[in-house]
Amino acid sequence: MKLSRKIALVASVASVGTMTAVLPMTASNAAAACAAAWSSTAVYVKDNSASQNGHNYTAKWWTQNESPATHSGQWDVWIDNGTCGGTTPPPTDPTTPPPTTGTKMASAPYVYPGWGNPPAPSTVVSATGIKSFTMAFVLASGGCNPAWDGESGLTGGVHANYINQIRAAGADVIPSISGWQGNKLGPNCSTPEALAGAYQKVINAFGLKAIDIDIENTDEFENTTVQDRILTALKIIKTNNPSVKTIVTFGTTPSGPSYYGTRLIQQAKALGSNIDIFTQMPFDFGGGSDMYTATVNATEGLKNTLKSTFGYTDAQAYSHMGISGMNGLSDQQEVTSVDTWTRLRDYAKNKGLSRFTFWAVNRDRGCAGGGVVSDCSGIAQDNWAFTRVSAGF
């Protein structure tokens, strides 16, 4: 998405309030009985209980090997329910396993309303049956203030009007925040709290069910301070909006996450970010790739990284993964045909991935020999062919 996104910029947690101790205090104010002792090897999920050093704790989300005594701050994974007394039972694994499903979303290909001959949403929806779009891009304006393309504000402009058109056509929208280039919120918001506040403004403005943080380039993806700021901000978002799905989208190698991709995943666990979906962009590998094989290999590499980081099974890892391709010609002249995209959809669907998207609907029109441009794919195809395939996800 690098060249196309440069064109774009030139042209334009679960809720914690209801947690309680395992047993209520008696009328004599005796300490609650201690839950089973915390075990570093056990996997705990939301509402599982454990005790450590004479205190009971409740997990806010999935965790393993994170000591309750040192991970029970405001944004940490454990809630300290206070002192407990009596005999502590021996460590036991929680009876509730980590969830294997529940994050799958309708395919939501990217669209950009401000340039690239944006199609009418009603036209695309009626022709393809697509149910959702990912809209690019929310950037920063005047510091830590979210704005479409970094200059037009959030409401009252072209993008807000396009969202209204999408919803009137019976589909929904996921705003994409950041991207390859531009004045981004991650570097401009000085603290995780400020960045979470900017994300929250976007959620509130459009009543969102999900947000996509497209973390790219040296200012965010390869900047470890900003990486951690984004992950901590998403932890705050998930805590305050447990029903809002959080997506991080990032580049990859043909064999799976790069150093910075692996770090992003490992830090997401270390910081307790509770990311719903990790989505890779499997293209721009240097040209000439077999895009089906390269995409599958990159995706399997992501699966293995998630398994080793979070202790997931294959099914659990796939359910936290997504593919974000580039239809037709990529920036580096790799070719993803409609047939290849169909095979990739079937692979993603059969494996139980949760997100399947591409860059972009504006380019989902044929123009064989047209090169890498903003309003067609550079290959021969029917209009909206990639969107129609994606709708079958």
PDB file of C-alpha atoms in Angstrom, residues 164-297:
ATOM      1  CA  ASN A 164     -23.627   8.067   5.857  1.00  0.00           C
ATOM      2  CA  GLN A 165     -23.882   6.742   2.294  1.00  0.00           C
ATOM      3  CA  ILE A 166     -22.317   3.419   3.297  1.00  0.00           C
ATOM      4  CA  ARG A 167     -24.777   2.953   6.131  1.00  0.00           C
ATOM      5  CA  ALA A 168     -27.720   4.035   4.004  1.00  0.00           C
ATOM      6  CA  ALA A 169     -26.711   1.265   1.563  1.00  0.00           C
ATOM      7  CA  GLY A 170     -26.960  -1.290   4.376  1.00  0.00           C
ATOM      8  CA  ALA A 171     -23.244  -1.707   5.106  1.00  0.00           C
ATOM      9  CA  ASP A 172     -21.006  -0.510   7.938  1.00  0.00           C
ATOM     10  CA  VAL A 173     -17.586   1.122   8.254  1.00  0.00           C
ATOM     11  CA  ILE A 174     -14.292   0.628  10.095  1.00  0.00           C
ATOM     12  CA  PRO A 175     -12.098   3.742  10.135  1.00  0.00           C
ATOM     13  CA  SER A 176      -8.431   3.071   9.502  1.00  0.00           C
ATOM     14  CA  ILE A 177      -6.070   5.198  11.563  1.00  0.00           C
ATOM     15  CA  SER A 178      -2.490   6.061  10.455  1.00  0.00           C
ATOM     16  CA  GLY A 179      -1.246   4.392   7.220  1.00  0.00           C
ATOM     17  CA  TRP A 180       2.062   4.560   5.386  1.00  0.00           C
ATOM     18  CA  GLN A 181       2.669   8.296   5.442  1.00  0.00           C
ATOM     19  CA  GLY A 182       1.437  11.593   6.841  1.00  0.00           C
ATOM     20  CA  ASN A 183       1.088  13.401  10.132  1.00  0.00           C
ATOM     21  CA  LYS A 184      -0.055  10.560  12.372  1.00  0.00           C
ATOM     22  CA  LEU A 185      -1.617  10.400  15.799  1.00  0.00           C
ATOM     23  CA  GLY A 186       0.886   7.889  17.222  1.00  0.00           C
ATOM     24  CA  PRO A 187       3.897  10.238  17.136  1.00  0.00           C
ATOM     25  CA  ASN A 188       1.844  13.405  17.811  1.00  0.00           C
ATOM     26  CA  CYS A 189       0.007  12.225  20.930  1.00  0.00           C
ATOM     27  CA  SER A 190       2.630  12.346  23.678  1.00  0.00           C
ATOM     28  CA  THR A 191       1.123   9.750  26.036  1.00  0.00           C
ATOM     29  CA  PRO A 192      -0.921   6.562  25.708  1.00  0.00           C
ATOM     30  CA  GLU A 193      -3.780   8.316  27.507  1.00  0.00           C
ATOM     31  CA  ALA A 194      -3.786  11.193  25.014  1.00  0.00           C
ATOM     32  CA  LEU A 195      -3.641   8.764  22.085  1.00  0.00           C
ATOM     33  CA  ALA A 196      -6.493   6.707  23.524  1.00  0.00           C
ATOM     34  CA  GLY A 197      -8.457   9.935  23.854  1.00  0.00           C
ATOM     35  CA  ALA A 198      -7.954  10.632  20.152  1.00  0.00           C
ATOM     36  CA  TYR A 199      -9.064   7.100  19.234  1.00  0.00           C
ATOM     37  CA  GLN A 200     -12.086   7.522  21.505  1.00  0.00           C
ATOM     38  CA  LYS A 201     -13.139  10.664  19.624  1.00  0.00           C
ATOM     39  CA  VAL A 202     -13.281   8.628  16.414  1.00  0.00           C
ATOM     40  CA  ILE A 203     -15.271   5.846  18.104  1.00  0.00           C
ATOM     41  CA  ASN A 204     -17.732   8.324  19.587  1.00  0.00           C
ATOM     42  CA  ALA A 205     -18.150  10.339  16.380  1.00  0.00           C
ATOM     43  CA  PHE A 206     -19.409   7.352  14.401  1.00  0.00           C
ATOM     44  CA  GLY A 207     -20.656   4.817  16.974  1.00  0.00           C
ATOM     45  CA  LEU A 208     -18.065   2.275  15.875  1.00  0.00           C
ATOM     46  CA  LYS A 209     -17.914  -1.464  16.370  1.00  0.00           C
ATOM     47  CA  ALA A 210     -14.230  -1.704  15.398  1.00  0.00           C
ATOM     48  CA  ILE A 211     -11.142   0.376  14.666  1.00  0.00           C
ATOM     49  CA  ASP A 212      -8.142  -0.482  12.510  1.00  0.00           C
ATOM     50  CA  ILE A 213      -4.714   0.886  13.427  1.00  0.00           C
ATOM     51  CA  ASP A 214      -2.624   0.651  10.258  1.00  0.00           C
ATOM     52  CA  ILE A 215       0.826   0.825  11.822  1.00  0.00           C
ATOM     53  CA  GLU A 216       3.519   1.343   9.210  1.00  0.00           C
ATOM     54  CA  ASN A 217       6.854   2.992   8.402  1.00  0.00           C
ATOM     55  CA  THR A 218       9.676   4.237  10.624  1.00  0.00           C
ATOM     56  CA  ASP A 219       7.587   6.734  12.591  1.00  0.00           C
ATOM     57  CA  GLU A 220       5.239   4.095  14.084  1.00  0.00           C
ATOM     58  CA  PHE A 221       5.969   0.483  13.134  1.00  0.00           C
ATOM     59  CA  GLU A 222       9.747   0.757  13.500  1.00  0.00           C
ATOM     60  CA  ASN A 223       9.638   3.217  16.401  1.00  0.00           C
ATOM     61  CA  THR A 224       9.497   1.129  19.567  1.00  0.00           C
ATOM     62  CA  THR A 225       8.362   4.019  21.749  1.00  0.00           C
ATOM     63  CA  VAL A 226       5.425   4.749  19.451  1.00  0.00           C
ATOM     64  CA  GLN A 227       4.659   1.035  19.058  1.00  0.00           C
ATOM     65  CA  ASP A 228       4.277   0.737  22.822  1.00  0.00           C
ATOM     66  CA  ARG A 229       2.245   3.953  22.989  1.00  0.00           C
ATOM     67  CA  ILE A 230      -0.207   2.587  20.413  1.00  0.00           C
ATOM     68  CA  LEU A 231      -0.499  -0.784  22.152  1.00  0.00           C
ATOM     69  CA  THR A 232      -1.082   0.825  25.544  1.00  0.00           C
ATOM     70  CA  ALA A 233      -3.651   3.193  24.040  1.00  0.00           C
ATOM     71  CA  LEU A 234      -5.485   0.206  22.559  1.00  0.00           C
ATOM     72  CA  LYS A 235      -5.438  -1.451  25.967  1.00  0.00           C
ATOM     73  CA  ILE A 236      -7.207   1.625  27.364  1.00  0.00           C
ATOM     74  CA  ILE A 237      -9.686   1.576  24.484  1.00  0.00           C
ATOM     75  CA  LYS A 238     -10.474  -2.089  25.079  1.00  0.00           C
ATOM     76  CA  THR A 239     -10.948  -1.506  28.790  1.00  0.00           C
ATOM     77  CA  ASN A 240     -13.332   1.391  28.198  1.00  0.00           C
ATOM     78  CA  ASN A 241     -15.045  -0.134  25.118  1.00  0.00           C
ATOM     79  CA  PRO A 242     -15.003  -3.932  25.567  1.00  0.00           C
ATOM     80  CA  SER A 243     -17.354  -4.509  22.630  1.00  0.00           C
ATOM     81  CA  VAL A 244     -15.221  -2.532  20.146  1.00  0.00           C
ATOM     82  CA  LYS A 245     -12.906  -4.831  18.174  1.00  0.00           C
ATOM     83  CA  THR A 246      -9.325  -3.634  17.904  1.00  0.00           C
ATOM     84  CA  ILE A 247      -7.311  -4.428  14.778  1.00  0.00           C
ATOM     85  CA  VAL A 248      -3.633  -3.778  14.109  1.00  0.00           C
ATOM     86  CA  THR A 249      -2.488  -3.945  10.481  1.00  0.00           C
ATOM     87  CA  PHE A 250       1.196  -4.154   9.545  1.00  0.00           C
ATOM     88  CA  GLY A 251       3.621  -5.335   6.881  1.00  0.00           C
ATOM     89  CA  THR A 252       5.255  -8.748   6.707  1.00  0.00           C
ATOM     90  CA  THR A 253       7.966 -10.820   5.070  1.00  0.00           C
ATOM     91  CA  PRO A 254       7.098 -13.780   2.813  1.00  0.00           C
ATOM     92  CA  SER A 255       7.698 -16.104   5.779  1.00  0.00           C
ATOM     93  CA  GLY A 256       5.860 -14.162   8.467  1.00  0.00           C
ATOM     94  CA  PRO A 257       6.340 -11.201  10.791  1.00  0.00           C
ATOM     95  CA  SER A 258       9.551  -9.196  10.557  1.00  0.00           C
ATOM     96  CA  TYR A 259      11.548  -8.214  13.633  1.00  0.00           C
ATOM     97  CA  TYR A 260       9.221  -5.275  14.260  1.00  0.00           C
ATOM     98  CA  GLY A 261       6.124  -7.356  13.559  1.00  0.00           C
ATOM     99  CA  THR A 262       7.255  -9.983  16.048  1.00  0.00           C
ATOM    100  CA  ARG A 263       8.029  -7.271  18.574  1.00  0.00           C
ATOM    101  CA  LEU A 264       4.568  -5.755  18.071  1.00  0.00           C
ATOM    102  CA  ILE A 265       2.937  -9.091  18.859  1.00  0.00           C
ATOM    103  CA  GLN A 266       5.140  -9.848  21.850  1.00  0.00           C
ATOM    104  CA  GLN A 267       4.632  -6.359  23.268  1.00  0.00           C
ATOM    105  CA  ALA A 268       0.881  -6.682  22.797  1.00  0.00           C
ATOM    106  CA  LYS A 269       1.027  -9.635  25.175  1.00  0.00           C
ATOM    107  CA  ALA A 270       3.499  -8.036  27.575  1.00  0.00           C
ATOM    108  CA  LEU A 271       1.404  -4.869  27.839  1.00  0.00           C
ATOM    109  CA  GLY A 272      -1.928  -6.703  27.998  1.00  0.00           C
ATOM    110  CA  SER A 273      -3.282  -4.866  24.946  1.00  0.00           C
ATOM    111  CA  ASN A 274      -5.937  -7.526  24.280  1.00  0.00           C
ATOM    112  CA  ILE A 275      -5.798  -6.993  20.493  1.00  0.00           C
ATOM    113  CA  ASP A 276      -8.605  -8.807  18.716  1.00  0.00           C
ATOM    114  CA  ILE A 277      -7.060  -9.208  15.263  1.00  0.00           C
ATOM    115  CA  PHE A 278      -3.480  -9.051  13.970  1.00  0.00           C
ATOM    116  CA  THR A 279      -3.656  -8.370  10.214  1.00  0.00           C
ATOM    117  CA  GLN A 280      -0.662  -8.627   7.887  1.00  0.00           C
ATOM    118  CA  MET A 281      -0.212  -6.955   4.484  1.00  0.00           C
ATOM    119  CA  PRO A 282       1.394  -9.733   2.411  1.00  0.00           C
ATOM    120  CA  PHE A 283       2.720  -7.858  -0.619  1.00  0.00           C
ATOM    121  CA  ASP A 284       5.591  -5.603  -1.703  1.00  0.00           C
ATOM    122  CA  PHE A 285       8.019  -8.504  -1.369  1.00  0.00           C
ATOM    123  CA  GLY A 286      10.289  -7.168  -4.105  1.00  0.00           C
ATOM    124  CA  GLY A 287       8.308  -8.202  -7.163  1.00  0.00           C
ATOM    125  CA  GLY A 288       7.841 -11.467  -9.006  1.00  0.00           C
ATOM    126  CA  SER A 289       6.296 -13.405  -6.131  1.00  0.00           C
ATOM    127  CA  ASP A 290       3.776 -16.219  -6.389  1.00  0.00           C
ATOM    128  CA  MET A 291       1.255 -14.211  -4.400  1.00  0.00           C
ATOM    129  CA  TYR A 292      -0.836 -17.159  -3.270  1.00  0.00           C
ATOM    130  CA  THR A 293       2.149 -19.066  -1.888  1.00  0.00           C
ATOM    131  CA  ALA A 294       3.778 -15.963  -0.406  1.00  0.00           C
ATOM    132  CA  THR A 295       0.558 -14.910   1.303  1.00  0.00           C
ATOM    133  CA  VAL A 296      -0.100 -18.377   2.735  1.00  0.00           C
ATOM    134  CA  ASN A 297       3.491 -18.686   3.977  1.00  0.00           C
TER     135      ASN A 297
END
